Short mmCIF file of C-alpha atoms and ligand atoms in Angstrom, two decimals:
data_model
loop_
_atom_site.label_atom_id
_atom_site.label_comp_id
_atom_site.label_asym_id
_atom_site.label_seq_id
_atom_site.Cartn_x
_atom_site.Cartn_y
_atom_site.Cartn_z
CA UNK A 1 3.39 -16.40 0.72
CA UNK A 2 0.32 -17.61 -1.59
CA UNK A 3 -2.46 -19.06 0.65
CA UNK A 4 -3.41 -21.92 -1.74
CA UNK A 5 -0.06 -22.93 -1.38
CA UNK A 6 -0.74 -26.67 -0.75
CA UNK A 7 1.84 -27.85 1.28
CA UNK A 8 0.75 -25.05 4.59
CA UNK A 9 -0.59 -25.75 7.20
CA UNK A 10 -3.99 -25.77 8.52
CA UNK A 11 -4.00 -22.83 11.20
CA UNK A 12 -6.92 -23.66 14.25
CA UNK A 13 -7.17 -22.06 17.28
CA UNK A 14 -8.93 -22.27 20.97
CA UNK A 15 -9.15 -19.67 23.59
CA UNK A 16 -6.87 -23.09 25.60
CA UNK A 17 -6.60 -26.41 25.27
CA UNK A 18 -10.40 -27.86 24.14
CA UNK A 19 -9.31 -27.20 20.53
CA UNK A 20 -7.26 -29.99 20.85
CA UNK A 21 -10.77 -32.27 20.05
CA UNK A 22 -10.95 -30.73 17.30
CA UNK A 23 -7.68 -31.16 16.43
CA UNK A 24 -7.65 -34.49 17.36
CA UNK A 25 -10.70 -35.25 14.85
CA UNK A 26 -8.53 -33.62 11.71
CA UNK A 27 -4.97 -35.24 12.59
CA UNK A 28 -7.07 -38.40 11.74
CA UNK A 29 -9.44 -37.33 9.20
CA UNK A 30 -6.04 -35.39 7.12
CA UNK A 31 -3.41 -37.75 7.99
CA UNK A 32 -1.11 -35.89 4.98
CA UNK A 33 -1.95 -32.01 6.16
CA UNK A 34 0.24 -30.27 8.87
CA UNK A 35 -1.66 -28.37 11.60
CA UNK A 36 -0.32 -25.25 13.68
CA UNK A 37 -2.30 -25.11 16.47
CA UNK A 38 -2.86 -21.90 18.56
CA UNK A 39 -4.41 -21.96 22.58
CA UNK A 40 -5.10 -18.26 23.64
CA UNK A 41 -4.54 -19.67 27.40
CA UNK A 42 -3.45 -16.53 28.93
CA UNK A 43 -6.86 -14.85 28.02
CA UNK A 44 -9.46 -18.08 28.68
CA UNK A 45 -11.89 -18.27 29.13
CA UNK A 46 -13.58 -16.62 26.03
CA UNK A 47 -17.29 -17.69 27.26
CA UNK A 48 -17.81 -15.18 29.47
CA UNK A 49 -16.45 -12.11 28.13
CA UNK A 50 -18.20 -9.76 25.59
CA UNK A 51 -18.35 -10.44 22.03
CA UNK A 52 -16.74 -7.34 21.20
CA UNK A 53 -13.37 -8.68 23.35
CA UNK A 54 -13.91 -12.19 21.87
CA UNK A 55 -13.70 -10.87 18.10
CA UNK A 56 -10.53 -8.61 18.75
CA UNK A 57 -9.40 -11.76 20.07
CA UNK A 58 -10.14 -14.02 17.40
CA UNK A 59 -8.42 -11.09 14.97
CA UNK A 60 -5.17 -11.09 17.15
CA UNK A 61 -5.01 -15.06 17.09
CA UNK A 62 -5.53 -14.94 13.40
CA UNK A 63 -3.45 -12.37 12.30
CA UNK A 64 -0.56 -14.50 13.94
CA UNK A 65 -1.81 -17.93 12.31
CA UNK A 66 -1.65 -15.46 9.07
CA UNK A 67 1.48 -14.70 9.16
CA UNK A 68 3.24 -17.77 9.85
CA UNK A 69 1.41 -18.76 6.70
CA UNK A 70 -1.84 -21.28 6.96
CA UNK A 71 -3.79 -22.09 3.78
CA UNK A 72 -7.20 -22.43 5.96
CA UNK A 73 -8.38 -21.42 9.37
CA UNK A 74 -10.73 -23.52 11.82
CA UNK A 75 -12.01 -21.80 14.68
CA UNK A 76 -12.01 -24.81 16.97
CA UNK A 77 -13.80 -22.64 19.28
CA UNK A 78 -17.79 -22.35 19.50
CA UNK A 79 -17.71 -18.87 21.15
CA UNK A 80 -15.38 -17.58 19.03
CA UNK A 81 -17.28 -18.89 16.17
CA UNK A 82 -20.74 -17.94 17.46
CA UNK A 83 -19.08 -14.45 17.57
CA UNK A 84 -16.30 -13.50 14.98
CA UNK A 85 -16.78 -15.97 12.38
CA UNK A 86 -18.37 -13.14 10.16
CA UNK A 87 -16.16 -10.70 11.01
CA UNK A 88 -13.01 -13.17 10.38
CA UNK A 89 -13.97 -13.91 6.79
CA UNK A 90 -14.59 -10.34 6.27
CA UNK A 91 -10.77 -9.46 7.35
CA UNK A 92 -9.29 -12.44 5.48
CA UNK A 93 -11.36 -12.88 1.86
CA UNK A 94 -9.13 -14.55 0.96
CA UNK A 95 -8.69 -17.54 3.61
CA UNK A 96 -10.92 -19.74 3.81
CA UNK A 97 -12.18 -20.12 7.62
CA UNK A 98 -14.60 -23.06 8.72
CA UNK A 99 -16.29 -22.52 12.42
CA UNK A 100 -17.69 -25.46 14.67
CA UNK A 101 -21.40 -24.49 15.27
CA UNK A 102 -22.41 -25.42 12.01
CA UNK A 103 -20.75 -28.70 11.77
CA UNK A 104 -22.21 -29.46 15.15
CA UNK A 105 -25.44 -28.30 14.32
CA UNK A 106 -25.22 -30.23 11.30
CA UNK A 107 -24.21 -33.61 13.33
CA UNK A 108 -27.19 -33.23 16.13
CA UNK A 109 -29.82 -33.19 13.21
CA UNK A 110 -28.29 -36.11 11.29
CA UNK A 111 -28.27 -38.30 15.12
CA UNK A 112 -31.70 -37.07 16.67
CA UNK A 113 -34.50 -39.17 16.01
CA UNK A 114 -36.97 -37.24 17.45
CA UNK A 115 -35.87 -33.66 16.97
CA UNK A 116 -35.91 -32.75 20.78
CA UNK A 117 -32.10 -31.42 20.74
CA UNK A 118 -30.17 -30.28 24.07
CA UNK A 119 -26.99 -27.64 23.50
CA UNK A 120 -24.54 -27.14 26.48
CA UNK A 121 -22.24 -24.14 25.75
CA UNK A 122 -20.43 -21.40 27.29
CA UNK A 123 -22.87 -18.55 28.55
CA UNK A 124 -22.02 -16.97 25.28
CA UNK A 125 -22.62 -19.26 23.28
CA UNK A 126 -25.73 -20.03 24.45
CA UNK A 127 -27.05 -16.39 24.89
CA UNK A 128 -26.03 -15.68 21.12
CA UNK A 129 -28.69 -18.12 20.08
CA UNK A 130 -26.52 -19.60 16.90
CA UNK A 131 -26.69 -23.26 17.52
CA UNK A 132 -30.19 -23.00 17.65
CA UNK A 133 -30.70 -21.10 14.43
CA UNK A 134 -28.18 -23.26 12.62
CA UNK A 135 -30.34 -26.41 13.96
CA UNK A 136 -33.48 -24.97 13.06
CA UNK A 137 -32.06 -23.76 9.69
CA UNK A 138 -31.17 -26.99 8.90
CA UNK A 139 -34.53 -29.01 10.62
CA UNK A 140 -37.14 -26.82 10.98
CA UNK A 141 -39.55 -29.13 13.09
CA UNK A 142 -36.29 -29.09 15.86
CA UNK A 143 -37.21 -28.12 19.54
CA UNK A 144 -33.81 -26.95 20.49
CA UNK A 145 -33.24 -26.97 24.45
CA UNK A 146 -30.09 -24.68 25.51
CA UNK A 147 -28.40 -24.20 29.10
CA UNK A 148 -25.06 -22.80 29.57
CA UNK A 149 -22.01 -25.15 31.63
CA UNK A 150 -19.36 -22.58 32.22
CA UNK A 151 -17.42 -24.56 34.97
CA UNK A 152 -17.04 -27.10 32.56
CA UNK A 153 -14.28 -25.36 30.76
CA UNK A 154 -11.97 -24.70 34.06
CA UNK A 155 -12.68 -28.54 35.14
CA UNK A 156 -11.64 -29.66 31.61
CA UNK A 157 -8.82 -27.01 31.23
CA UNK A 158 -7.38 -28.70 34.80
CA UNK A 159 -7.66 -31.60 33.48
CA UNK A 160 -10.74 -33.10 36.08
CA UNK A 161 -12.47 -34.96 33.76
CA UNK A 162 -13.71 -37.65 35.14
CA UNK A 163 -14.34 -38.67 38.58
CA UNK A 164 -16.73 -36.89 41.51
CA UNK A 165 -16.06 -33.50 41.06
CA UNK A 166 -16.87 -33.65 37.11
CA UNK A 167 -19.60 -35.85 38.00
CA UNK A 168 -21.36 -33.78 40.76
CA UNK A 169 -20.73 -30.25 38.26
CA UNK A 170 -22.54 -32.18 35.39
CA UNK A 171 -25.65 -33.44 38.05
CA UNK A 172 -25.59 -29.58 39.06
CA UNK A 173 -26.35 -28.45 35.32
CA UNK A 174 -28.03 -31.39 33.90
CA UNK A 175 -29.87 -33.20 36.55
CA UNK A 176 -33.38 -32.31 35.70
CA UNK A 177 -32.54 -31.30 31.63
CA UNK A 178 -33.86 -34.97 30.22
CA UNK A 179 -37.08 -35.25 32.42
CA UNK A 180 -37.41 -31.36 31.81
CA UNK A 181 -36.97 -31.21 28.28
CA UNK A 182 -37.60 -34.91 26.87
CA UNK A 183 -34.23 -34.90 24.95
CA UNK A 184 -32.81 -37.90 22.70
CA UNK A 185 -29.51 -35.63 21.40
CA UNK A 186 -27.32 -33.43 23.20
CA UNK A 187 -25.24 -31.28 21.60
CA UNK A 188 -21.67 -30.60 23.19
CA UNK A 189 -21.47 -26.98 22.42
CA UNK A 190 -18.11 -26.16 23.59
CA UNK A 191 -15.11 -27.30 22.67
CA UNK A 192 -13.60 -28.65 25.78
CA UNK A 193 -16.57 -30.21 26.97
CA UNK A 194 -15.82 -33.76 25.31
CA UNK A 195 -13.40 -35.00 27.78
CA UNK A 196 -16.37 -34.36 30.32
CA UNK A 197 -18.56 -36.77 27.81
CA UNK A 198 -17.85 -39.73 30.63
CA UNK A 199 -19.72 -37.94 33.56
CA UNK A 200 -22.21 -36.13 31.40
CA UNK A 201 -23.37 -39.40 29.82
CA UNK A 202 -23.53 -40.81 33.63
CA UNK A 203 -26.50 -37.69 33.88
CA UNK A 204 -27.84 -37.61 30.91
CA UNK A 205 -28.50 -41.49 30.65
CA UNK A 206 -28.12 -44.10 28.23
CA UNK A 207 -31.39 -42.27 26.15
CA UNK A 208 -29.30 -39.09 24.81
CA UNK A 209 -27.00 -38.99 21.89
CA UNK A 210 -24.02 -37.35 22.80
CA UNK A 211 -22.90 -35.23 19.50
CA UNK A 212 -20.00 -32.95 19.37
CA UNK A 213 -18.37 -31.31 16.40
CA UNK A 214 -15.06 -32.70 16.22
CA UNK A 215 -15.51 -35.29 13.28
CA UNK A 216 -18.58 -33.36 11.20
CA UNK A 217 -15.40 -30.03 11.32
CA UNK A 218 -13.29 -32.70 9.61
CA UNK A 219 -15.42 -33.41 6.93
CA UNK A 220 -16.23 -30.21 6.61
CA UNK A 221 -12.15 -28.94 6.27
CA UNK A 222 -11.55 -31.97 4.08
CA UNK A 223 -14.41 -31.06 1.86
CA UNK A 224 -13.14 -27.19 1.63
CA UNK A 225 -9.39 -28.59 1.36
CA UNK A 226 -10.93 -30.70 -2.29
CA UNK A 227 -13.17 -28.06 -3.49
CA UNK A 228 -10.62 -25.51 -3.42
CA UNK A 229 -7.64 -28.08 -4.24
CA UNK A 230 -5.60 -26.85 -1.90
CA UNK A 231 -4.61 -31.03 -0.56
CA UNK A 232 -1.14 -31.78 1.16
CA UNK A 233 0.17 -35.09 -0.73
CA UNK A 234 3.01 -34.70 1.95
CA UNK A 235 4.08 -38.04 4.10
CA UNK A 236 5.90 -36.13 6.58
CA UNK A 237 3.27 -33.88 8.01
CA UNK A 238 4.25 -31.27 11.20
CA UNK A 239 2.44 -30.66 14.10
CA UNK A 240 2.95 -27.03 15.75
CA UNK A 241 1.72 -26.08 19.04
CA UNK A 242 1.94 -22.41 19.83
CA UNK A 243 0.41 -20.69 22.93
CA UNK A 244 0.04 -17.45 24.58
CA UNK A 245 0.74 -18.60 28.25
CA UNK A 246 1.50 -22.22 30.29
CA UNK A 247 4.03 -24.37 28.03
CA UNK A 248 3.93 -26.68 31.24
CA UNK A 249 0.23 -26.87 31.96
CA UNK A 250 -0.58 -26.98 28.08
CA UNK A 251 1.81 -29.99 27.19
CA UNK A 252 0.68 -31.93 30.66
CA UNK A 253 -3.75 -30.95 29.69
CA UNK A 254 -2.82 -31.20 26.03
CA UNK A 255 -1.39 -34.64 26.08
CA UNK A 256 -4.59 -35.95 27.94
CA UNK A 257 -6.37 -34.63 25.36
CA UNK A 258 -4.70 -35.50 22.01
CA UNK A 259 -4.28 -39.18 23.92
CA UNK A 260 -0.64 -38.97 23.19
CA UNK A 261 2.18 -36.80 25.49
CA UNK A 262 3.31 -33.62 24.62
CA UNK A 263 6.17 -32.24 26.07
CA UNK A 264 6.80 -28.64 27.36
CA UNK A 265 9.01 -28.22 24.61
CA UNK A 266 6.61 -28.38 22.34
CA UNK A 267 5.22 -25.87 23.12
CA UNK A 268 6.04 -22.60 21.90
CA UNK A 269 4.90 -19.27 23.73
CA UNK A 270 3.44 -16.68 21.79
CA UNK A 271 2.73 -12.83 22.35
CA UNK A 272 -0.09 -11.68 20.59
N1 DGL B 301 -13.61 -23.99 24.00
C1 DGL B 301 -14.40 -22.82 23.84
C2 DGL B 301 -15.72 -23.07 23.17
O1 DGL B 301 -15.80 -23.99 22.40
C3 DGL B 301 -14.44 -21.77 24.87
C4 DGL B 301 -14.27 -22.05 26.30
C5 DGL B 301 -14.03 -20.73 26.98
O2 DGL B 301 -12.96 -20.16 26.73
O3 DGL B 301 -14.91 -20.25 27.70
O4 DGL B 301 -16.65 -22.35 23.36
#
């Protein structure tokens, strides 16, 4: 297997199913590539375990991607990026591997206009500070505001996304975070949190930019997919769905969340 072999697929994976906005974003940024996407659901959630458990994680999850041959990896996942994305390019030279946080980052400074910048993550993503170094990398003037949502990734992976319960979780978090703070952008630092964007707009208010990474990760892939020429030309493009527990619960979730159904059947069951 060559890795610049053009006509791979794109490997991404998700500690579940919030990947799936991310995937969502490239199936119709790269209409030609084919995508195998991989939900570690038996071991969610990632955000609140250590960052040494989270990178042999990412490894295992990649090393499978690997060998059912991907040309380039996305970590659709902003713990697992926060992190392993170092220590994923360091196993895989030669792969090329694109995280979230940067993209996001990147998105939240392009849509603030007054550089007061919220991030909602996982605990871990939050406590490993890297969305607000990429932010104030990239605009140094940047307050950057960050408070960790954790139940939003069991609400989202049940598929309770809109409605009272999602509503009164986000007032729990977020309720005082614009008169607190004075934000005009908030960053959705987690990949499953953008099915919650409904009810967190509610709270937030009509004054805060919701930015997640979904579309800036797709520019991002499609700019690594030209520089490297690695492009499908392929009309016939496959979508894979692999994951390492739920067929049932990730097809029924899934289909909610890549607005089209998926069927158990498509999903295959992995052991990593
Ligand atoms: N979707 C993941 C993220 O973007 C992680 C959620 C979790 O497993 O805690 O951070």
């Amino acid at each position: 297997m060559h890795d610049s072999d053009c006509t791979l697929p794109i490997g991404v994976f998700d500690s579940g199913i919030g990947g799936l906005t991310v995937l969502k974003a490239l199936t119709e940024a790269l209409p030609r590539e084919s995508f195998v996407y991989l939900g570690d659901t038996a071991r969610l959630p990632y955000g609140t375990k250590s960052a040494k458990s989270v990178t042999r994680y990412a490894l295992q999850t990649t090393s499978l991607l690997r060998e059912r041959g991907i040309k380039l990896l996305v970590v659709a996942c902003n713990t697992a990026t926060a992190v392993s994305l170092e220590a994923l390019q360091e196993a895989y030279p030669g792969l090329p591997v694109i995280g979230v946080i940067r993209p996001g980052a990147e998105a939240a400074c392009r849509q603030s206009a007054g550089g007061r910048i919220g991030v909602i993550a996982t605990e871990s993503t939050v406590n490993g500070g890297s969305y607000e170094r990429e932010i104030l990398r990239i605009r140094p003037d940047a307050k950057v505001f960050s408070r960790p949502c954790p139940l939003f990734v069991p609400l989202a992976e049940e598929g309770w996304c809109d409605g009272e319960i999602a509503e009164l979780t986000a007032r729990r978090y977020l309720g005082s975070m614009v008169e607190e703070t004075g934000i005009d952008t908030l960053v959705l630092g987690c990949t499953h949190f953008p099915v919650l964007a409904e009810a967190i707009g509610k709270v937030v208010g009509p004054g805060v930019t919701l930015v997640d990474s979904a579309r800036t990760t797709a520019e991002f892939v499609q700019d690594m997919l030209e520089r490297r020429d690695i492009c499908s030309t392929t009309t016939d493009r496959r979508l894979t769905f692999l994951a390492t527990d739920g067929a049932e619960r990730f097809a029924r979730v899934g289909g909610y969340f890549m607005h089209h159904a998926l069927s158990p059947s498509d999903v295959e069951i992995v052991d990593l």
